[in-house]
Coordinates of C-alpha atoms in Angstrom, one line a residue:
Chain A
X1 CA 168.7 87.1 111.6
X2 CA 170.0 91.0 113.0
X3 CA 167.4 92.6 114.4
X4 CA 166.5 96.1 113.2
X5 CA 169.7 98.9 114.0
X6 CA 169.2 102.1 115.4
X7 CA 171.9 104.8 115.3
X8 CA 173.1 106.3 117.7
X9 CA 172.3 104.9 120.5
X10 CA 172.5 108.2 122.3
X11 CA 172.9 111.9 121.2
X12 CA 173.1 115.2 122.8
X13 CA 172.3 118.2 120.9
X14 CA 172.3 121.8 121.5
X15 CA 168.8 124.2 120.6
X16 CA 168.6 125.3 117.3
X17 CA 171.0 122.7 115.8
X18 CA 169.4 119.9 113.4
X19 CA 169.8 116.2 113.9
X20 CA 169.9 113.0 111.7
X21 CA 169.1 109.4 113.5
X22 CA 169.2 106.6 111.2
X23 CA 167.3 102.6 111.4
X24 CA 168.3 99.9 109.3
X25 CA 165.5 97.3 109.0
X26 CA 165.1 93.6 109.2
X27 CA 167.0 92.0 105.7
X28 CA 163.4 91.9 103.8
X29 CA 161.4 94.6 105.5
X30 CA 160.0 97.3 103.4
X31 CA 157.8 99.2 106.0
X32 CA 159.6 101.4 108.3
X33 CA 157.7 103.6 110.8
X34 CA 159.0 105.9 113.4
X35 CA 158.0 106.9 117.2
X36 CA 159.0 109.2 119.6
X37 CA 158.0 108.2 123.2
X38 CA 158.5 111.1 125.7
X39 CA 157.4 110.5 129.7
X40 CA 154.6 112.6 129.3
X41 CA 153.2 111.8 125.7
X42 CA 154.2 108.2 125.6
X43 CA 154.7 106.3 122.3
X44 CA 153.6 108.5 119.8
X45 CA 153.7 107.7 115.8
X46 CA 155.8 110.1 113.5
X47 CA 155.4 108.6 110.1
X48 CA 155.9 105.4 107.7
X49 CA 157.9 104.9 104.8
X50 CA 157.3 102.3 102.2
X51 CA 159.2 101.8 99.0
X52 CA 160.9 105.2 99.5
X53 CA 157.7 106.5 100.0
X54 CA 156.0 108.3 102.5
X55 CA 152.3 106.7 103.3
X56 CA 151.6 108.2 106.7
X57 CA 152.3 110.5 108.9
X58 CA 151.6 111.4 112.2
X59 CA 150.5 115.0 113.7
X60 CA 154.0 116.6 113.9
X61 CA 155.3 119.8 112.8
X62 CA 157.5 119.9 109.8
X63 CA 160.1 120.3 111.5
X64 CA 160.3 116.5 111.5
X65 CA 161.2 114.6 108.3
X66 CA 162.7 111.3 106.7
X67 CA 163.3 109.4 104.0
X68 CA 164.2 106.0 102.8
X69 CA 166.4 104.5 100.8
X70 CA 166.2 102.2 97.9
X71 CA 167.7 99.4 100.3
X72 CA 164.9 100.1 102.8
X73 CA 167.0 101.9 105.2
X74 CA 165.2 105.1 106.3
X75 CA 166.4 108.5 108.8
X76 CA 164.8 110.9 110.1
X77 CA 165.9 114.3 110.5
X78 CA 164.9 117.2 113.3
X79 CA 165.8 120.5 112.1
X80 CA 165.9 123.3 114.4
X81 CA 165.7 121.6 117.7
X82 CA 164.3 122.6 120.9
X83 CA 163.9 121.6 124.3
X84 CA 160.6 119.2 124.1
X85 CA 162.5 117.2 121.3
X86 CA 164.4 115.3 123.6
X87 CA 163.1 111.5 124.2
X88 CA 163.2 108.0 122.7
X89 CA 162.7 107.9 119.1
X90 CA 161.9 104.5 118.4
X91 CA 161.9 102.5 114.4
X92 CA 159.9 99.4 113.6
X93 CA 160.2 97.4 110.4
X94 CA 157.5 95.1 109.3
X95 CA 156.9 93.1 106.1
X96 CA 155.0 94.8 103.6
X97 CA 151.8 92.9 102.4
X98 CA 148.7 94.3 101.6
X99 CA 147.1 96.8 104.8
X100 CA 150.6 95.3 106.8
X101 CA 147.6 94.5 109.5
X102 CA 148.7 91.2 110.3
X103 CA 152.2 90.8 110.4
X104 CA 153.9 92.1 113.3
X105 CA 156.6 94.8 113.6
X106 CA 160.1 94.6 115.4
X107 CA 161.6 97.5 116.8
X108 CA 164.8 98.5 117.4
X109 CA 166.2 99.9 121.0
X110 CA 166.0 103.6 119.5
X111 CA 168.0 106.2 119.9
X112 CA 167.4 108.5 122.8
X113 CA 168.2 112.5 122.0
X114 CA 168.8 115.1 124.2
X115 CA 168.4 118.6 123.5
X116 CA 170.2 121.0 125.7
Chain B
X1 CA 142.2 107.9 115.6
X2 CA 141.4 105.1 117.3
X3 CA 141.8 104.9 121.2
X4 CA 142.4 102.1 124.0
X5 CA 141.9 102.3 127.3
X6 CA 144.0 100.5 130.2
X7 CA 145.0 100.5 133.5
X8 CA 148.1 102.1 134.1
X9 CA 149.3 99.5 136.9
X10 CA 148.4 96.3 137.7
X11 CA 150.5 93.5 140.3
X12 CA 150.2 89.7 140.0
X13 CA 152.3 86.3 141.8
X14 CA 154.6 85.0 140.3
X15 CA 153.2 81.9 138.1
X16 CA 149.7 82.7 138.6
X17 CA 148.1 84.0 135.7
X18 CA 147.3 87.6 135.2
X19 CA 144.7 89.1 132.8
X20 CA 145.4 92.7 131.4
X21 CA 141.8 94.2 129.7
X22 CA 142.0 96.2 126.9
X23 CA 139.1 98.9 126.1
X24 CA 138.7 100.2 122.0
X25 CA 134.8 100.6 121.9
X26 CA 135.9 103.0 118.8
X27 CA 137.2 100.1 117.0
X28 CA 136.6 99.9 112.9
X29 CA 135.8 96.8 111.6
X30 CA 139.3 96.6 109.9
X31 CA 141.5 97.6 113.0
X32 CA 143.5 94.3 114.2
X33 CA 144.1 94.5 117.7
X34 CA 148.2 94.4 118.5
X35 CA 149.9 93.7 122.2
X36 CA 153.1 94.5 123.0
X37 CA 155.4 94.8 125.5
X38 CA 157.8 97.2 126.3
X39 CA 161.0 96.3 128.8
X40 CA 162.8 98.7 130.8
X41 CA 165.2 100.6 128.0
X42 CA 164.5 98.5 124.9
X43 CA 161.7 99.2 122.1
X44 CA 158.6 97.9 122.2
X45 CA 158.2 93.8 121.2
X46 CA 155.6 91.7 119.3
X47 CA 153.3 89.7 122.0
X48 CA 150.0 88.6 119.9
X49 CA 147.3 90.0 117.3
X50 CA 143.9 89.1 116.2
X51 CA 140.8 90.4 114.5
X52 CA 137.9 88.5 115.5
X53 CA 138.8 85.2 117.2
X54 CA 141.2 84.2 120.4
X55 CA 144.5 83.6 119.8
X56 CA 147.2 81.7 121.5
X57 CA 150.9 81.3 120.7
X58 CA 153.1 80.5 122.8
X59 CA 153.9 84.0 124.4
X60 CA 150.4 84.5 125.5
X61 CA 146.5 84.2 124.6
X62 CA 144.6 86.9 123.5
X63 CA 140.6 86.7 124.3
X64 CA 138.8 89.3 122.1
X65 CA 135.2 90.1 123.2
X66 CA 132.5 89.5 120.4
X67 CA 131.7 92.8 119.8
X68 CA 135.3 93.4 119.9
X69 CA 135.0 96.6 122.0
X70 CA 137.3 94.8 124.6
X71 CA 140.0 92.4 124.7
X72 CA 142.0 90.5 127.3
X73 CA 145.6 89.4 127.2
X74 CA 146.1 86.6 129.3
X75 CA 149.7 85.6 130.0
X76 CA 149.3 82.5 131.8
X77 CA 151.9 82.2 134.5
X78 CA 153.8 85.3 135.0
X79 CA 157.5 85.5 135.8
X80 CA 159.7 88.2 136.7
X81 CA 160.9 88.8 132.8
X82 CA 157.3 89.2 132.5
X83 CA 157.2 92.8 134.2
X84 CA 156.7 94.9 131.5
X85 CA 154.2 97.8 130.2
X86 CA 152.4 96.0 127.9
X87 CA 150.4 98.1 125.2
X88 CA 147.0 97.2 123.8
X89 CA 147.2 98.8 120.2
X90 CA 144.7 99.3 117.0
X91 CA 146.5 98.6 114.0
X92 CA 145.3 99.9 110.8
X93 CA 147.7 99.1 108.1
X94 CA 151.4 100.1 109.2
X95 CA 150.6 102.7 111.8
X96 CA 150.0 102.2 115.5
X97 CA 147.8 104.2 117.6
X98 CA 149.9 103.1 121.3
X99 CA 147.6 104.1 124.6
X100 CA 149.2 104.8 127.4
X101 CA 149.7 100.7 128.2
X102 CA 149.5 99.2 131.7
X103 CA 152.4 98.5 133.8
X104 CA 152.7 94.7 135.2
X105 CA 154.6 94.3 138.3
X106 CA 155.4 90.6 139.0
X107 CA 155.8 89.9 142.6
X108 CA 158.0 86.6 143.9

């Protein structure tokens, strides 16, 4: 079965502008989280989306969003970008059950943003 | 949140076994304990999980101490594809808590 789609694969952006990166999950999935991995912070978790619904988010300014779509596709945006916003932003899907503990989540090859 | 600890590098023969130890003495007694692995330029992928007991499958085995402050991934005969950074991870519901994950170098 496809694998979960990032898009794009690669973006420059300018400071100040806002950017829209978009992950298309695994036929099925529900949960869709995102990361952005930087060389100096590593992987770290943005939020989670569930059922169009936000259930977790990670410690980043508001600057960040998403959403997701009945069809369990999700984006996130960056508005006003700056400098420290570039890196790897990374999407997993995973099945849904109860606490989503146990099942494992697959994640797509990201999208990796530079801000100029 | 909860936090793992890791070595940051670590070197093993090709097919010989290598052991990478895990640290989460912080760990609840719902946190599942999650490995991946992360290749050069792709996202991170599934290797094992387990609560309480060792696990195989048929990527790896994961040995989980009994007071589950520590773990062990044990891949049992490295090879090259095998070099990696491979994250130890606490998994409470759908959100991961990544440390910074230990780099595996697998020499021929």
């Amino acid at each position: 079965k496809a694998g979960v789609t990032q898009t794009p694969r690669y973006l420059i952006k300018t400071r100040g502008q806002q950017v829209t990166l978009s992950c298309s999950p695994i036929s099925g999935h529900r949960s869709v989280s995102w990361y952005q991995q930087t060389p100096g912070q590593g992987l770290q978790f943005l939020f989670e989306y569930f059922s169009e619904t936000q259930r977790n988010k990670g410690n980043f300014p508001g600057r960040f969003s998403g959403r997701q779509f009945s069809n369990s596709r999700s984006e996130m945006n960056v508005s006003t970008l700056e400098l420290g916003d570039s890196a790897l932003y990374l999407c997993a899907s995973s099945l849904a059950v109860a606490g989503g503990a146990t099942t494992e989540a697959f994640f797509g090859q990201g999208t990796r943003l530079t801000v100029v | 949140d909860a936090k793992t600890t890791q070595p940051n590098s670590m070197e093993s023969n090709e097919e010989e076994p290598v052991h990478l130890p895990c640290n989460h003495s912080t760990i609840s007694g719902t946190d599942y304990i999650h490995w991946y692995r992360q290749l050069p330029s792709q996202g991170p992928e599934y290797v094992i999980h387990g609560l309480t007991s060792n696990v195989n499958n048929r990527m790896a085995s994961l040995a989980i101490a009994e007071d589950r402050k520590s773990s062990t991934l044990i891949l049992h005969r490295a090879t090259l594809r095998d070099a990696a950074v491979y994250y130890c991870i606490l998994r409470d519901g759908n959100q991961f808590y990544f440390g910074t994950g230990t780099s595996l170098t697998v020499i021929p």
